[in-house]
Tab-separated table of C-alpha atoms and ligand atoms in Angstrom:
chain	number	residue	atom	x	y	z
M	116	UNK	CA	31.071	28.009	-7.913
M	117	UNK	CA	31.979	25.676	-5.031
M	118	UNK	CA	30.219	22.334	-4.785
M	119	UNK	CA	28.665	23.241	-1.427
M	120	UNK	CA	25.276	21.893	-0.457
M	121	UNK	CA	23.026	23.731	1.965
M	122	UNK	CA	20.568	21.620	3.957
M	123	UNK	CA	17.714	23.540	5.569
M	124	UNK	CA	17.173	21.963	8.985
M	125	UNK	CA	13.608	21.457	10.125
M	126	UNK	CA	12.520	21.332	13.755
M	127	UNK	CA	9.325	21.383	15.734
M	128	UNK	CA	8.804	21.555	19.474
M	129	UNK	CA	12.550	21.652	20.111
M	130	UNK	CA	13.262	18.479	18.115
M	131	UNK	CA	15.015	18.146	14.767
M	132	UNK	CA	12.887	16.225	12.258
M	133	UNK	CA	14.080	13.027	10.551
M	134	UNK	CA	13.988	14.771	7.177
M	135	UNK	CA	16.900	16.951	8.334
M	136	UNK	CA	19.099	13.896	8.886
M	137	UNK	CA	17.895	12.207	5.696
M	138	UNK	CA	18.941	15.253	3.653
M	139	UNK	CA	22.166	15.695	5.590
M	140	UNK	CA	23.251	12.100	4.881
M	141	UNK	CA	22.633	12.631	1.167
M	142	UNK	CA	24.335	16.052	1.213
M	143	UNK	CA	27.383	14.536	2.889
M	144	UNK	CA	27.679	11.928	0.101
M	145	UNK	CA	27.333	14.576	-2.595
M	146	UNK	CA	29.816	16.869	-0.883
M	147	UNK	CA	32.387	14.103	-0.527
M	148	UNK	CA	32.009	13.071	-4.165
M	149	UNK	CA	32.155	16.640	-5.440
M	150	UNK	CA	34.766	18.117	-3.113
M	151	UNK	CA	32.373	20.531	-1.454
M	152	UNK	CA	30.903	20.981	2.021
M	153	UNK	CA	27.620	19.892	3.552
M	154	UNK	CA	26.366	22.994	5.359
M	155	UNK	CA	23.258	23.101	7.539
M	156	UNK	CA	21.115	26.224	7.866
M	157	UNK	CA	19.677	26.068	11.390
M	158	UNK	CA	17.097	28.814	11.696
M	159	UNK	CA	15.492	29.709	15.000
M	160	UNK	CA	16.759	26.672	16.886
M	161	UNK	CA	18.436	26.467	20.260
M	162	UNK	CA	22.199	25.996	20.309
M	163	UNK	CA	21.883	22.445	21.695
M	164	UNK	CA	20.677	21.222	18.319
M	165	UNK	CA	24.060	21.944	16.750
M	166	UNK	CA	25.439	18.971	18.741
M	167	UNK	CA	23.071	16.679	16.839
M	168	UNK	CA	24.356	17.883	13.478
M	169	UNK	CA	27.787	16.277	13.719
M	170	UNK	CA	27.567	14.873	10.187
M	171	UNK	CA	27.670	18.403	8.755
M	172	UNK	CA	30.879	20.155	7.730
M	173	UNK	CA	29.447	23.459	8.936
M	174	UNK	CA	26.329	24.771	10.642
M	175	UNK	CA	25.099	28.323	10.124
M	176	UNK	CA	22.644	29.455	12.787
M	177	UNK	CA	20.263	32.388	12.589
M	178	UNK	CA	18.352	33.249	15.743
M	179	UNK	CA	16.524	36.274	17.011
M	180	UNK	CA	13.142	37.967	17.195
M	181	UNK	CA	10.414	36.256	15.205
M	182	UNK	CA	12.418	33.065	14.658
M	183	UNK	CA	11.445	31.135	17.794
M	184	UNK	CA	8.576	29.395	15.997
M	185	UNK	CA	8.123	28.735	12.309
M	186	UNK	CA	7.025	31.835	10.439
M	187	UNK	CA	7.316	31.785	6.630
M	188	UNK	CA	8.144	35.471	6.442
M	189	UNK	CA	10.972	35.602	8.967
M	190	UNK	CA	12.317	32.150	8.095
M	191	UNK	CA	12.430	33.024	4.394
M	192	UNK	CA	14.359	36.195	5.171
M	193	UNK	CA	16.786	34.214	7.369
M	194	UNK	CA	17.252	31.518	4.723
M	195	UNK	CA	17.874	34.187	2.093
M	196	UNK	CA	20.642	35.616	4.293
M	197	UNK	CA	22.296	32.183	4.667
M	198	UNK	CA	22.123	31.526	0.911
M	199	UNK	CA	23.582	34.978	0.257
M	200	UNK	CA	26.451	34.333	2.691
M	201	UNK	CA	27.274	30.771	1.601
M	202	UNK	CA	26.439	30.727	-2.136
M	203	UNK	CA	25.690	26.982	-2.201
M	204	UNK	CA	25.428	25.132	-5.501
M	205	UNK	CA	22.464	23.146	-4.230
M	206	UNK	CA	19.866	23.923	-1.537
M	207	UNK	CA	18.018	20.914	-0.063
M	208	UNK	CA	14.691	21.560	1.666
M	209	UNK	CA	12.206	18.996	2.981
M	210	UNK	CA	9.036	18.569	0.930
M	211	UNK	CA	7.053	19.210	4.085
M	212	UNK	CA	4.480	21.800	5.061
M	213	UNK	CA	7.228	24.114	6.336
M	214	UNK	CA	9.656	23.309	3.543
M	215	UNK	CA	7.085	24.045	0.841
M	216	UNK	CA	6.858	27.638	2.096
M	217	UNK	CA	10.616	28.039	2.135
M	218	UNK	CA	11.781	26.314	-1.040
M	219	UNK	CA	9.333	27.876	-3.451
M	220	UNK	CA	9.838	31.389	-2.042
M	221	UNK	CA	13.617	31.027	-2.182
M	222	UNK	CA	13.465	29.758	-5.767
M	223	UNK	CA	11.156	32.535	-6.942
M	224	UNK	CA	12.990	35.343	-5.121
M	225	UNK	CA	16.396	34.273	-6.429
M	226	UNK	CA	15.139	32.999	-9.791
M	227	UNK	CA	16.512	29.483	-9.197
M	228	UNK	CA	15.379	26.214	-10.812
M	229	UNK	CA	13.373	24.154	-8.313
M	230	UNK	CA	12.393	20.465	-8.395
M	231	UNK	CA	9.761	19.075	-6.008
M	232	UNK	CA	8.737	15.541	-4.896
M	233	UNK	CA	12.438	14.558	-5.075
M	234	UNK	CA	13.557	11.022	-4.266
M	235	UNK	CA	17.155	11.592	-5.244
M	236	UNK	CA	19.544	14.242	-6.506
M	237	UNK	CA	22.885	13.870	-8.280
M	238	UNK	CA	25.554	16.497	-8.755
M	239	UNK	CA	28.007	16.289	-11.655
M	240	UNK	CA	28.638	18.909	-14.321
M	241	UNK	CA	24.921	19.489	-14.024
M	242	UNK	CA	22.505	18.756	-11.191
M	243	UNK	CA	19.737	16.236	-11.810
M	244	UNK	CA	16.799	15.440	-9.568
M	245	UNK	CA	14.581	12.360	-9.661
M	246	UNK	CA	11.017	13.205	-8.712
M	247	UNK	CA	8.123	10.935	-7.936
M	248	UNK	CA	4.962	11.614	-9.929
M	249	UNK	CA	1.416	10.250	-9.934
M	250	UNK	CA	1.712	8.797	-6.425
M	251	UNK	CA	4.867	6.842	-7.231
M	252	UNK	CA	3.713	5.333	-10.519
M	253	UNK	CA	6.398	7.100	-12.537
M	254	UNK	CA	9.675	8.810	-11.719
M	255	UNK	CA	10.862	11.839	-13.679
M	256	UNK	CA	14.446	13.047	-14.012
M	257	UNK	CA	14.904	16.814	-14.264
M	258	UNK	CA	18.069	18.569	-15.373
M	259	UNK	CA	18.416	21.615	-13.114
M	260	UNK	CA	21.428	23.067	-14.913
M	261	UNK	CA	24.805	23.729	-13.351
M	262	UNK	CA	23.382	25.376	-10.214
M	263	UNK	CA	22.559	27.063	-7.986
M	264	UNK	CA	19.203	25.334	-7.642
M	265	UNK	CA	16.708	24.111	-5.060
M	266	UNK	CA	15.365	20.594	-4.483
M	267	UNK	CA	12.461	19.658	-2.209
M	268	UNK	CA	13.167	16.185	-0.864
M	269	UNK	CA	10.440	13.682	-0.034
M	270	UNK	CA	10.420	12.400	3.479
M	271	UNK	CA	11.701	8.811	3.651
M	272	UNK	CA	13.582	9.029	0.341
M	273	UNK	CA	16.949	8.521	2.083
M	274	UNK	CA	18.101	6.873	5.270
M	275	UNK	CA	18.478	9.206	8.246
M	276	UNK	CA	21.274	7.092	9.781
M	277	UNK	CA	24.122	8.611	7.724
M	278	UNK	CA	22.978	12.080	8.727
M	279	UNK	CA	23.227	11.259	12.433
M	280	UNK	CA	26.991	10.701	12.439
M	281	UNK	CA	29.114	12.226	15.183
M	282	UNK	CA	31.426	15.143	14.438
M	283	UNK	CA	32.302	18.715	15.218
M	284	UNK	CA	31.118	20.967	12.434
M	285	UNK	CA	32.375	24.525	12.134
M	286	UNK	CA	29.712	26.904	13.416
M	287	UNK	CA	28.847	30.412	12.413
M	288	UNK	CA	25.931	32.618	13.374
M	289	UNK	CA	24.303	35.274	11.253
M	290	UNK	CA	22.120	38.101	12.600
M	291	UNK	CA	18.386	37.748	12.021
M	292	UNK	CA	17.334	40.034	9.153
M	293	UNK	CA	14.814	42.720	9.994
M	294	UNK	CA	11.502	41.870	8.311
M	295	UNK	CA	8.297	43.920	8.017
M	296	UNK	CA	6.581	41.487	10.389
M	297	UNK	CA	3.188	41.146	8.731
M	298	UNK	CA	2.843	37.487	9.765
M	299	UNK	CA	2.739	36.602	13.465
M	300	UNK	CA	3.020	33.156	15.039
M	301	UNK	CA	0.020	32.684	17.332
M	302	UNK	CA	-0.233	29.078	18.441
M	303	UNK	CA	0.852	25.570	17.528
M	304	UNK	CA	-2.246	23.372	17.242
M	305	UNK	CA	-1.315	19.692	17.499
M	306	UNK	CA	-3.421	17.239	15.467
M	307	UNK	CA	-5.832	15.137	17.492
M	308	UNK	CA	-4.317	11.776	18.362
M	309	UNK	CA	-7.523	9.767	18.019
M	310	UNK	CA	-6.290	6.790	16.013
M	311	UNK	CA	-4.481	3.611	17.047
M	312	UNK	CA	-0.696	3.854	17.388
M	313	UNK	CA	0.452	0.955	15.183
M	314	UNK	CA	4.036	1.296	16.430
M	315	UNK	CA	2.881	0.274	19.921
M	316	UNK	CA	0.918	-2.868	18.931
M	317	UNK	CA	2.089	-6.403	19.701
M	318	UNK	CA	0.159	-7.881	16.772
M	319	UNK	CA	-0.567	-6.221	13.437
M	320	UNK	CA	-2.828	-7.553	10.696
M	321	UNK	CA	-1.478	-5.725	7.656
M	322	UNK	CA	-3.414	-5.626	4.408
M	323	UNK	CA	-2.185	-4.840	0.921
M	324	UNK	CA	-3.717	-4.251	-2.474
M	325	UNK	CA	-4.585	-7.943	-2.604
M	326	UNK	CA	-7.576	-7.148	-0.374
M	327	UNK	CA	-9.218	-5.763	-3.520
M	328	UNK	CA	-11.659	-3.208	-2.090
M	329	UNK	CA	-12.268	-0.955	0.887
M	330	UNK	CA	-15.308	-2.966	1.971
M	331	UNK	CA	-13.266	-6.174	2.183
M	332	UNK	CA	-10.962	-4.674	4.829
M	333	UNK	CA	-13.717	-5.782	7.204
M	334	UNK	CA	-12.390	-9.359	6.800
M	335	UNK	CA	-9.030	-8.266	8.221
M	336	UNK	CA	-10.736	-6.236	10.948
M	337	UNK	CA	-12.675	-9.311	12.089
M	338	UNK	CA	-9.458	-11.300	12.313
M	339	UNK	CA	-7.687	-8.445	14.087
M	340	UNK	CA	-10.463	-8.321	16.686
M	341	UNK	CA	-10.004	-12.011	17.491
M	342	UNK	CA	-6.236	-11.522	17.780
M	343	UNK	CA	-6.472	-8.302	19.846
M	344	UNK	CA	-4.538	-6.729	17.011
M	345	UNK	CA	-4.737	-3.533	14.974
M	346	UNK	CA	-5.116	-3.294	11.206
M	347	UNK	CA	-2.283	-1.654	9.265
M	348	UNK	CA	-1.762	-1.327	5.525
M	349	UNK	CA	0.541	-0.854	2.587
M	350	UNK	CA	0.755	2.509	0.908
M	351	UNK	CA	-1.656	1.938	-2.010
M	352	UNK	CA	-4.477	1.442	0.503
M	353	UNK	CA	-3.645	4.673	2.283
M	354	UNK	CA	-3.299	6.554	-1.032
M	355	UNK	CA	-6.714	5.213	-2.023
M	356	UNK	CA	-8.177	6.472	1.267
M	357	UNK	CA	-9.140	2.958	2.408
M	358	UNK	CA	-7.170	3.345	5.650
M	359	UNK	CA	-5.945	6.490	7.442
M	360	UNK	CA	-2.332	7.622	6.997
M	361	UNK	CA	-1.650	6.692	10.633
M	362	UNK	CA	-1.936	3.014	9.571
M	363	UNK	CA	0.696	3.094	6.811
M	364	UNK	CA	3.707	0.844	7.226
M	365	UNK	CA	6.849	1.477	5.252
M	366	UNK	CA	9.449	3.875	4.023
M	367	UNK	CA	7.087	6.823	3.826
M	368	UNK	CA	4.892	5.527	6.635
M	369	UNK	CA	5.683	4.166	10.069
M	370	UNK	CA	8.341	1.695	11.149
M	371	UNK	CA	6.809	-1.115	13.196
M	372	UNK	CA	8.289	-4.073	15.049
M	373	UNK	CA	5.425	-6.039	16.621
M	374	UNK	CA	5.735	-9.567	17.982
M	375	UNK	CA	3.595	-10.770	15.058
M	376	UNK	CA	3.178	-9.121	11.654
M	377	UNK	CA	0.559	-10.844	9.534
M	378	UNK	CA	0.930	-9.628	5.928
M	379	UNK	CA	-2.175	-10.285	3.833
M	380	UNK	CA	-2.017	-9.646	0.079
M	381	UNK	CA	1.132	-7.547	0.334
M	382	UNK	CA	3.710	-8.126	-2.432
M	383	UNK	CA	6.748	-7.145	-0.368
M	384	UNK	CA	8.105	-4.087	-2.190
M	385	UNK	CA	11.360	-2.754	-0.654
M	386	UNK	CA	9.564	0.380	0.549
M	387	UNK	CA	7.116	-1.752	2.531
M	388	UNK	CA	9.743	-4.165	3.861
M	389	UNK	CA	11.733	-1.228	5.224
M	390	UNK	CA	8.940	-0.500	7.663
M	391	UNK	CA	8.255	-4.005	9.020
M	392	UNK	CA	11.350	-6.141	8.552
M	393	UNK	CA	12.292	-5.906	12.234
M	394	UNK	CA	9.027	-7.576	13.358
M	395	UNK	CA	9.772	-10.576	15.599
M	396	UNK	CA	7.638	-12.982	13.536
M	397	UNK	CA	6.398	-12.299	10.027
M	398	UNK	CA	3.635	-14.437	8.567
M	399	UNK	CA	2.748	-13.785	4.912
M	400	UNK	CA	-0.288	-14.866	2.939
M	401	UNK	CA	-0.129	-14.254	-0.793
M	402	UNK	CA	-1.718	-16.042	-3.732
M	403	UNK	CA	1.506	-15.636	-5.734
M	404	UNK	CA	4.092	-18.102	-4.435
M	405	UNK	CA	6.852	-15.977	-6.017
M	406	UNK	CA	5.850	-12.784	-4.156
M	407	UNK	CA	8.956	-11.134	-2.621
M	408	UNK	CA	7.242	-10.925	0.800
M	409	UNK	CA	8.109	-14.617	1.208
M	410	UNK	CA	11.811	-13.665	1.225
M	411	UNK	CA	11.382	-11.920	4.577
M	412	UNK	CA	8.538	-13.982	6.061
M	413	UNK	CA	9.300	-16.527	8.773
M	414	UNK	CA	6.140	-18.417	7.795
M	415	UNK	CA	4.356	-18.166	4.459
M	416	UNK	CA	1.198	-19.448	2.815
M	417	UNK	CA	0.691	-19.329	-0.947
M	418	UNK	CA	-3.070	-19.024	-0.566
M	419	UNK	CA	-6.059	-16.751	-0.979
M	420	UNK	CA	-6.136	-14.280	1.907
M	421	UNK	CA	-9.931	-14.462	2.188
M	422	UNK	CA	-9.845	-18.241	2.738
M	423	UNK	CA	-7.114	-17.876	5.357
M	424	UNK	CA	-8.818	-14.982	7.166
M	425	UNK	CA	-12.138	-16.795	7.301
M	426	UNK	CA	-10.701	-20.065	8.604
M	427	UNK	CA	-8.412	-18.377	11.100
M	428	UNK	CA	-11.166	-16.091	12.432
M	429	UNK	CA	-13.519	-19.064	12.844
M	430	UNK	CA	-10.836	-21.144	14.568
M	431	UNK	CA	-10.075	-18.329	16.999
M	432	UNK	CA	-13.786	-17.787	17.709
M	433	UNK	CA	-14.259	-21.505	18.367
M	434	UNK	CA	-11.302	-21.551	20.729
M	435	UNK	CA	-12.723	-18.618	22.682
M	436	UNK	CA	-16.059	-20.433	22.780
H	1427	FAD	C1	9.421	6.733	-2.287
H	1427	FAD	C2	8.445	5.640	-2.124
H	1427	FAD	C3	7.958	5.416	-0.869
H	1427	FAD	C4	7.063	4.365	-0.675
H	1427	FAD	N1	6.634	4.153	0.576
H	1427	FAD	C5	5.858	3.086	0.816
H	1427	FAD	C6	5.451	2.779	2.146
H	1427	FAD	O1	5.741	3.502	3.096
H	1427	FAD	N2	4.694	1.662	2.343
H	1427	FAD	C7	4.314	0.846	1.308
H	1427	FAD	O2	3.626	-0.161	1.570
H	1427	FAD	N3	4.655	1.139	0.037
H	1427	FAD	C8	5.412	2.239	-0.226
H	1427	FAD	N4	5.728	2.519	-1.503
H	1427	FAD	C9	5.059	1.773	-2.594
H	1427	FAD	C10	5.719	0.424	-2.877
H	1427	FAD	O3	6.727	0.581	-3.857
H	1427	FAD	C11	4.687	-0.577	-3.431
H	1427	FAD	O4	4.065	-0.025	-4.563
H	1427	FAD	C12	3.615	-0.975	-2.419
H	1427	FAD	O5	4.206	-1.381	-1.200
H	1427	FAD	C13	2.793	-2.138	-2.984
H	1427	FAD	O6	1.735	-2.401	-2.108
H	1427	FAD	P1	1.026	-3.810	-2.080
H	1427	FAD	O7	2.038	-4.865	-1.767
H	1427	FAD	O8	-0.153	-3.676	-1.192
H	1427	FAD	O9	0.443	-3.938	-3.555
H	1427	FAD	P2	0.898	-4.849	-4.768
H	1427	FAD	O10	2.340	-4.670	-5.056
H	1427	FAD	O11	-0.071	-4.562	-5.850
H	1427	FAD	O12	0.698	-6.332	-4.248
H	1427	FAD	C14	-0.542	-6.943	-4.027
H	1427	FAD	C15	-0.257	-8.394	-3.697
H	1427	FAD	O13	-1.461	-9.033	-3.344
H	1427	FAD	C16	-1.423	-10.355	-3.834
H	1427	FAD	N5	-2.813	-10.797	-3.919
H	1427	FAD	C17	-3.783	-10.390	-4.784
H	1427	FAD	N6	-4.953	-10.965	-4.488
H	1427	FAD	C18	-4.728	-11.789	-3.416
H	1427	FAD	C19	-5.555	-12.642	-2.649
H	1427	FAD	N7	-6.872	-12.759	-2.895
H	1427	FAD	N8	-4.983	-13.322	-1.637
H	1427	FAD	C20	-3.683	-13.228	-1.365
H	1427	FAD	N9	-2.847	-12.419	-2.064
H	1427	FAD	C21	-3.375	-11.692	-3.068
H	1427	FAD	C22	-0.713	-10.252	-5.159
H	1427	FAD	O14	-0.141	-11.502	-5.523
H	1427	FAD	C23	0.351	-9.195	-4.850
H	1427	FAD	O15	1.559	-9.790	-4.436
H	1427	FAD	C24	6.615	3.564	-1.753
H	1427	FAD	C25	7.099	3.816	-3.024
H	1427	FAD	C26	8.003	4.838	-3.217
H	1427	FAD	C27	8.518	5.070	-4.595
């Protein structure tokens, strides 16, 4: 069996998703190390998207009736045809709403081992996947055998940059398989915008687990109001439901680069830093003077965040009169 890796491209509204490039970068590394090819399955996309997939060794397109918009039935049939034609050792699919439909169906139909929630995958004599469990509290390594197998990759687990390299992959197109057509695409309903766009803010007051409770976020909101800022948060707060997902900064959240990033009770884990390190000025408040956030902060205070918030809010109120 060749060491080929098949990456299932994901696109919406005519745009390839970041997860495609994240997986492609990883696939390229694995292919280079194992002497195989990084192949992209591009189902139902327009030909222009092939130009964006320069990092791939080959792109296999499948287009035709019923593939214009995502449809689990027709896309699964198309993916099955690509897997049949290419016989990859590893199939990488995004652990996304679309990818969940595809990966599990492919694995069941072809009786392949399948690992979900994957942060990483390695390919040697056997294929091993590292999956995140219990909201990131523990990681589990699964031996998927010698292949073929399927992995569902978490968004943000790898950098997308390597997957955006220039190049001229070989292209091939396969005919769209005829499917019974029981499922029809009707309409794409976009989620309501509604919430603040933290990527567009000049000042962010970001809170971490050090805030202690959902009710205490009010302290940060008061300060944010005085600063004309928005409140953002680290992942544990979003996982706990204390702030909406739209406010999450970091690897699996949003990348922000405001003029001022005020980090309150945030330890400075690499996954958080990834999302805010390009802020023009970073001010950190943490009661632990050894907290890693101080390694990236331009200004730091080893202090209790509640004391700092209170004093700062009062000072700003006084100045406004
Ligand atoms: C694949 C993956 C993706 C991830 N993606 C993200 C992501 O997108 N964003 C993200 O944030 N995390 C992400 N994480 C989680 C990340 O690893 C950390 O667990 C998380 O960032 C920690 O959040 P925190 O700093 O708020 O909490 P903690 O690490 O618990 O830190 C709390 C801090 O508050 C301080 N503190 C406590 N009380 C006070 C007080 N009264 N005043 C001042 N300081 C106080 C403590 O000293 C401590 O430093 C991800 C993890 C994985 C594995």
